[in-house]
Coordinates of N, CA and C in Angstrom, one line a residue:
X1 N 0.8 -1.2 0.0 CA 0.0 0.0 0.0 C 0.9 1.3 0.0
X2 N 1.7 1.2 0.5 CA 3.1 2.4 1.0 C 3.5 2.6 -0.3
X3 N 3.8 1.9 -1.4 CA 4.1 1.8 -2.5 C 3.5 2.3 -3.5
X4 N 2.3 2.1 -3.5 CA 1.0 3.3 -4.2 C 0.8 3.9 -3.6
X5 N 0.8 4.8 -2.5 CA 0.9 6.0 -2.5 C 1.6 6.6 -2.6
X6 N 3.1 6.2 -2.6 CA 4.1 7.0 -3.2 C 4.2 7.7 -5.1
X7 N 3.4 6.3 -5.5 CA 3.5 7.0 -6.8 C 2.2 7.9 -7.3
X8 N 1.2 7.5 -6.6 CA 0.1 8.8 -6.6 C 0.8 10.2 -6.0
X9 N 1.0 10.3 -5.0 CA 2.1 11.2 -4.7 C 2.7 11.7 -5.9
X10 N 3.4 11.1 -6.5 CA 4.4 11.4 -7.4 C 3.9 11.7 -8.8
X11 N 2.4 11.0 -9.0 CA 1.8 11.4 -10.2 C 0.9 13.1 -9.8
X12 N 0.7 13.1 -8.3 CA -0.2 14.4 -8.6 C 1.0 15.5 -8.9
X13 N 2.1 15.2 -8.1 CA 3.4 16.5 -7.9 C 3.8 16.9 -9.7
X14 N 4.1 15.8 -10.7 CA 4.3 15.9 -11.6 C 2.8 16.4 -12.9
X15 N 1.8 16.3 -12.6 CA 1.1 16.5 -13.2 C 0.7 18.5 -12.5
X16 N 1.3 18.8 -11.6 CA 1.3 20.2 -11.3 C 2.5 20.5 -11.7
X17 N 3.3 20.1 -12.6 CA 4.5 20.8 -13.5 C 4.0 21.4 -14.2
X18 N 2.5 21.2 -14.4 CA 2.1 22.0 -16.0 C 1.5 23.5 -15.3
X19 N 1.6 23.5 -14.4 CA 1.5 25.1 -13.8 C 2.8 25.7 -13.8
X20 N 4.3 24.6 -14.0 CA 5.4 25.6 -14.0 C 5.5 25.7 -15.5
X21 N 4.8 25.0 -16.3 CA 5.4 25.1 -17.9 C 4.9 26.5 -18.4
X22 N 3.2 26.6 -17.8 CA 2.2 27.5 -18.2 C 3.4 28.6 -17.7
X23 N 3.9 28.8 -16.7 CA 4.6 30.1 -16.1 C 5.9 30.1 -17.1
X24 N 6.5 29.3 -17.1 CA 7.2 29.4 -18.4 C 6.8 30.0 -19.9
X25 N 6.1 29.8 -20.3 CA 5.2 29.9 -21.6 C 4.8 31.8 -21.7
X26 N 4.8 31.8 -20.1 CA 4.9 33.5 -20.0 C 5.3 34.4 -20.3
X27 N 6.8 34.0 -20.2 CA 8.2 34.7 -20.1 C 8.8 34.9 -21.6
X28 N 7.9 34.1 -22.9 CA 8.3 33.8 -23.9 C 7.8 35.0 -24.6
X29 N 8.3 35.7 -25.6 CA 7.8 36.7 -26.5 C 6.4 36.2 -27.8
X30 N 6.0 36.8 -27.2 CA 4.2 36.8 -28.2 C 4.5 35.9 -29.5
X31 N 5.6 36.1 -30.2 CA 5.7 35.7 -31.3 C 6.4 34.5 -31.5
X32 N 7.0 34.2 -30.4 CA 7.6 32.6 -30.7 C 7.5 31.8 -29.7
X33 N 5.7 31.2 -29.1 CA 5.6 30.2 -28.3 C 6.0 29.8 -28.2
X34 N 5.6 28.3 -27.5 CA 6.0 27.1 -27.3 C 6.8 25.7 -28.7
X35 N 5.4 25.3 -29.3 CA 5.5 25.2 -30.2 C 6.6 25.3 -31.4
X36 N 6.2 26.6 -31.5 CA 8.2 26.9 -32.7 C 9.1 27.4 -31.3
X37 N 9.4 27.4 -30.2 CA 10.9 27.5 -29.4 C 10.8 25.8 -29.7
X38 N 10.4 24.9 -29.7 CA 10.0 23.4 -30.0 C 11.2 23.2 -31.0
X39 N 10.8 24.0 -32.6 CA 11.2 23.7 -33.3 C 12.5 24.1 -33.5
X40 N 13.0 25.4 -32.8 CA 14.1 25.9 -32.9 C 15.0 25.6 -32.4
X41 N 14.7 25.5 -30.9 CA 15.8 23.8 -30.1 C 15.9 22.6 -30.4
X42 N 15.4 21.8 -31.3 CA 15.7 20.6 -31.6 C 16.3 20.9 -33.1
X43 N 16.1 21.8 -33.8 CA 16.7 22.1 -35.0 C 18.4 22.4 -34.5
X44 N 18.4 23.2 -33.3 CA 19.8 23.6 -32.9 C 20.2 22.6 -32.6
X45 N 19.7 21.6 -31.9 CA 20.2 20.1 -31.3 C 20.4 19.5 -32.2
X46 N 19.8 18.9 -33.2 CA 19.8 17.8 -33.9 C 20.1 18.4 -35.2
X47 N 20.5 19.4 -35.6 CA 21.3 20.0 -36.6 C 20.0 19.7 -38.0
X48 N 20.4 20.2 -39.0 CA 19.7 20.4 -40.1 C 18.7 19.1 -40.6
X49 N 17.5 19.0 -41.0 CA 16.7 17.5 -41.0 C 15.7 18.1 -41.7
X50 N 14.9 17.0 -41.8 CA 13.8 16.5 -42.5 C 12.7 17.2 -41.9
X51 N 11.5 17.6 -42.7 CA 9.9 17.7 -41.7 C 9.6 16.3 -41.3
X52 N 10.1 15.8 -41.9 CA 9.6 14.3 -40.7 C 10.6 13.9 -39.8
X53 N 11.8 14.3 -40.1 CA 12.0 13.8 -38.5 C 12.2 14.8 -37.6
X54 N 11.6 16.2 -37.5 CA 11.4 17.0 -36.7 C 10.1 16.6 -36.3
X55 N 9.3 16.4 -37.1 CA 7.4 15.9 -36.9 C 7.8 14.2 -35.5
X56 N 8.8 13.8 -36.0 CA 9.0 12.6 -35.0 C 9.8 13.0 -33.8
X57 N 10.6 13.5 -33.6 CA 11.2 14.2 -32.4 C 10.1 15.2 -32.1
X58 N 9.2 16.1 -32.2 CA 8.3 16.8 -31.8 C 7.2 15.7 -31.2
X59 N 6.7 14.8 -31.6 CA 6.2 13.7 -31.4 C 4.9 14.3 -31.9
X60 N 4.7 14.8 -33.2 CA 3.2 15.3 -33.5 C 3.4 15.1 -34.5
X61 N 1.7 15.1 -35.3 CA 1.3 14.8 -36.6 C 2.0 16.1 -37.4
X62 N 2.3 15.5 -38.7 CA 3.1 16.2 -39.9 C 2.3 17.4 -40.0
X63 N 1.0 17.7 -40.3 CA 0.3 18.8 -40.2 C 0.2 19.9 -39.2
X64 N 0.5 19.1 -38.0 CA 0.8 20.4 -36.8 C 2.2 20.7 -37.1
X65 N 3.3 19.8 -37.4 CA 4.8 20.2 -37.5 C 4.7 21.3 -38.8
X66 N 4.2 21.3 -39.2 CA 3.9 21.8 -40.4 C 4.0 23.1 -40.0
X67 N 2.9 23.5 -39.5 CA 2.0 24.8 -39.1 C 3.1 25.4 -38.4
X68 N 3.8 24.9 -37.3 CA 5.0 25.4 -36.7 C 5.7 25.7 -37.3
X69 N 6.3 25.2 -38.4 CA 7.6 25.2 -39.2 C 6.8 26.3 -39.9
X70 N 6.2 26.5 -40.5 CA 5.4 27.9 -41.5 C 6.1 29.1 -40.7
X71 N 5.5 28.6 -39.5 CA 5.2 30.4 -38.4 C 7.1 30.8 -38.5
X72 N 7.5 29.8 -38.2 CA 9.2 30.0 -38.1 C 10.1 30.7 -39.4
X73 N 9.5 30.2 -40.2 CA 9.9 30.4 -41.5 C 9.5 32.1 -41.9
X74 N 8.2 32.1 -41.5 CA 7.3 33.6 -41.8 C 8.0 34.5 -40.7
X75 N 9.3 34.1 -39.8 CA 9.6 35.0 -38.9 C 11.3 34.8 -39.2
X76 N 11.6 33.9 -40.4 CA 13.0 34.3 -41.0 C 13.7 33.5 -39.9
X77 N 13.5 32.4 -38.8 CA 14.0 31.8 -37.9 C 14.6 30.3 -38.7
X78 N 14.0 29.9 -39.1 CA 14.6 28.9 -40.3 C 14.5 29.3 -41.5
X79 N 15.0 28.0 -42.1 CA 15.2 28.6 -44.0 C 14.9 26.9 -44.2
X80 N 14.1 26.6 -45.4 CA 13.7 25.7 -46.0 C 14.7 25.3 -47.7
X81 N 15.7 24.5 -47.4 CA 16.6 24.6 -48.5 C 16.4 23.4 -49.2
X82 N 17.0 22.8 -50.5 CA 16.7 21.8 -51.2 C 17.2 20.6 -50.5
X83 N 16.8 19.5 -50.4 CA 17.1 18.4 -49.8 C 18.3 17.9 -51.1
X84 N 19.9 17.6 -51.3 CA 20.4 16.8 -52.4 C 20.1 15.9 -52.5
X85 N 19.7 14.9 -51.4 CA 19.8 13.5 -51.6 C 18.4 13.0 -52.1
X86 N 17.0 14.1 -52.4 CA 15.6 13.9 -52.2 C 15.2 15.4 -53.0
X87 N 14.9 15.8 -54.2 CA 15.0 17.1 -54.7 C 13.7 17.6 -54.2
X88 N 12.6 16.4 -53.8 CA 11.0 16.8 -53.5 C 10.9 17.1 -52.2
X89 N 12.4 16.8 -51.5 CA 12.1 17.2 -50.1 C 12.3 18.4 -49.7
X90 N 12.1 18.9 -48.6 CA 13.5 19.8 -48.0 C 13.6 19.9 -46.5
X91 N 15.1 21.0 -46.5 CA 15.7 20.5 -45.7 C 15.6 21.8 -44.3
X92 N 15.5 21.8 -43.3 CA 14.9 22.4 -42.4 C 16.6 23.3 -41.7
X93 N 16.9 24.2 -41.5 CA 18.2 24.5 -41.2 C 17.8 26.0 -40.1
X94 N 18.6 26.3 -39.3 CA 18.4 27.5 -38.4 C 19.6 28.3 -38.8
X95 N 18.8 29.7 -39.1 CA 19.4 30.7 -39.4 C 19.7 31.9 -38.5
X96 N 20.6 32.6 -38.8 CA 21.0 33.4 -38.3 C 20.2 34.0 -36.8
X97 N 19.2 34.4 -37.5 CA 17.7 35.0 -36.6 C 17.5 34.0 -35.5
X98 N 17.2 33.2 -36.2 CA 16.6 31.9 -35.5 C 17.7 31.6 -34.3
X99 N 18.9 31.5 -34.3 CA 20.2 31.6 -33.4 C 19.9 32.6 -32.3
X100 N 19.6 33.9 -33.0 CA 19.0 35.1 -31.7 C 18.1 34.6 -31.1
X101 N 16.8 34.2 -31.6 CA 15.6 34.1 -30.5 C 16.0 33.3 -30.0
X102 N 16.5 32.0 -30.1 CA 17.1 30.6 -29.4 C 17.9 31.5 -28.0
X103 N 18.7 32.6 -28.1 CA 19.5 33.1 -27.7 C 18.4 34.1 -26.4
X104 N 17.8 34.4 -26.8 CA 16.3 35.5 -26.4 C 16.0 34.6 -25.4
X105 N 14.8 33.1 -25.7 CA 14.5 32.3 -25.3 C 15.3 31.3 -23.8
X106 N 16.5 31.4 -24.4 CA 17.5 30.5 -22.8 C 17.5 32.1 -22.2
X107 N 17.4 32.9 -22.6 CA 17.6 34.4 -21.8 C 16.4 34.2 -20.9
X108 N 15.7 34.9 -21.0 CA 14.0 34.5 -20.3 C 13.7 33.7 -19.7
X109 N 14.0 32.1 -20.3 CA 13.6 31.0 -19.1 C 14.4 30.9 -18.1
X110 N 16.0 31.3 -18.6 CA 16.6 31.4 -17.5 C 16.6 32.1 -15.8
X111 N 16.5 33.5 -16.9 CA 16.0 34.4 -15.5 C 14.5 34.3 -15.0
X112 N 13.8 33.4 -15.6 CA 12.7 33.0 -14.7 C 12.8 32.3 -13.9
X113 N 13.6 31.2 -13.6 CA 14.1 30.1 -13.4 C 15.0 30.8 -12.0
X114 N 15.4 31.5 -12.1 CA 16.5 32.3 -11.2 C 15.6 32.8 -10.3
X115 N 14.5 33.4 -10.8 CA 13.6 34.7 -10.1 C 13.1 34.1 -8.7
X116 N 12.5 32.4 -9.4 CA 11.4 31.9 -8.7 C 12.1 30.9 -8.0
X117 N 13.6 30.3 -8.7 CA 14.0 29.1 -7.7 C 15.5 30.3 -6.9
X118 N 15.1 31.7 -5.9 CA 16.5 32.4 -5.6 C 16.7 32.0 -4.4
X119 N 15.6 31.2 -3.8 CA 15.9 31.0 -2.6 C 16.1 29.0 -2.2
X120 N 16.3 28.4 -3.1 CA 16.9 27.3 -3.3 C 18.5 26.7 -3.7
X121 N 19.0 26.2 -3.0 CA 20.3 25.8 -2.7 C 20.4 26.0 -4.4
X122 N 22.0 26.1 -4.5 CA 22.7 25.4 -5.6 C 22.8 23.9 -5.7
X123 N 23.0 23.1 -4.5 CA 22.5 21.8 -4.3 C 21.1 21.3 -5.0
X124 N 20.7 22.1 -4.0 CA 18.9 21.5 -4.7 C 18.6 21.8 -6.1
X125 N 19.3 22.8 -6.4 CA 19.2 23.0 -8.4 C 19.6 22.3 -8.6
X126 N 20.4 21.1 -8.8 CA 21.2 20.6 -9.4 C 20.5 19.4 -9.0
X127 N 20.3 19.0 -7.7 CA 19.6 17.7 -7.4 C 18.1 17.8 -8.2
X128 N 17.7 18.4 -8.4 CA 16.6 18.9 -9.1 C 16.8 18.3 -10.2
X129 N 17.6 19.0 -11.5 CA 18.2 18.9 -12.8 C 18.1 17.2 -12.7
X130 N 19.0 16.8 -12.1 CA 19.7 15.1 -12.1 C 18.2 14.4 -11.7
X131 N 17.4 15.0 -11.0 CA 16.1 14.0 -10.8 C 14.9 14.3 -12.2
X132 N 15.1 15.2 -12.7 CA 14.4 15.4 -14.0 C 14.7 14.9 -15.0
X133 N 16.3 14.5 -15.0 CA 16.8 14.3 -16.4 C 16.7 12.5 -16.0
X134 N 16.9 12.3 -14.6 CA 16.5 10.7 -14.3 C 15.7 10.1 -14.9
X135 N 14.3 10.9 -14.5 CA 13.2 10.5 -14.6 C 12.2 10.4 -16.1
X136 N 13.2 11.5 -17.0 CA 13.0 11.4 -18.1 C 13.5 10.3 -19.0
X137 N 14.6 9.4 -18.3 CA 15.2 8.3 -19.0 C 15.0 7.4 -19.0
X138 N 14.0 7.3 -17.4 CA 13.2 6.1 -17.4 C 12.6 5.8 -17.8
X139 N 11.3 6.8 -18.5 CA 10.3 6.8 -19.2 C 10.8 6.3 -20.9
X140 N 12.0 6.3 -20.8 CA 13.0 6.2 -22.7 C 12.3 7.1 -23.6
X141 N 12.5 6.5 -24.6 CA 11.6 7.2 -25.6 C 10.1 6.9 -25.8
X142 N 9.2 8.1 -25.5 CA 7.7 7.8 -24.9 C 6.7 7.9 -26.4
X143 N 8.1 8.8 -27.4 CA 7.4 8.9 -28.7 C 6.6 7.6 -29.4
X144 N 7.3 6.7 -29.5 CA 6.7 5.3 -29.6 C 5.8 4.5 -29.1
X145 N 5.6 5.1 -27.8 CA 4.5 3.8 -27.2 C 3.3 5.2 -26.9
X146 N 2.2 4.6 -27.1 CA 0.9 5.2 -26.3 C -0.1 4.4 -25.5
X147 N -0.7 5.3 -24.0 CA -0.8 4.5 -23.4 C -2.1 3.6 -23.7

């Protein structure tokens, strides 16, 4: 019994993360949500690609990846170039711009992050970090399975 309640416990605590995301989502400028900062860090991460495999690391349908990638493009943050290897494809790359808001974006969450966690150890940040990035490995890749 001790055992389920620990993880109810642990399912309500984590399911009130989405009151820190929403507060996050704040701090972000009108013009580049959630959604495309989405596309513009995994573009920085995972370097130049496909709309499908950004639509697969986003873990959303091609038509929502889509819409994001549009808004990004209509804001000069990516550039849509010829794919060589596939001439009917193309190829998704971050440009200059797109490097600034990326740059904008760790600006703002950071100092939100500072604002609201100033009275928490540098220990506890960090024990924090290492239990989030834990917990995210456990779950592996969640892209693939549904429940």
């Amino acid at each position: 019994m001790a055992t389920r309640n620990r993880y109810e416990d642990l399912a309500r605590s984590v399911s009130a993360i989405g009151a820190v995301k929403r507060g996050l989502a704040r701090v972000l400028p009108v013009e580049c949500q959630g959604g495309s900062a989405a596309v513009l860090a995994l573009v920085k991460h995972h370097g130049d690609m496909r709309m499908s495999r950004l639509a697969e690391l986003m873990a959303v349908d091609m038509s929502v990846c889509s819409r994001h990638v549009a808004h990004t493009v209509e804001h000069g943050w990516i550039e849509r170039l010829p794919d060589p290897d596939d001439k009917r494809s193309r190829i998704l790359r971050l440009t200059e711009p797109g490097h600034a808001m990326l740059d904008e974006l760790d600006r703002r969450v950071t100092e939100a992050f500072s604002r609201n966690l100033a009275e928490w150890s540098d220990d506890d940040v960090v024990l924090l970090t290492h239990l989030l990035a834990r917990l995210r490995d456990s779950f592996g890749d969640c892209r693939a399975h549904h429940a």
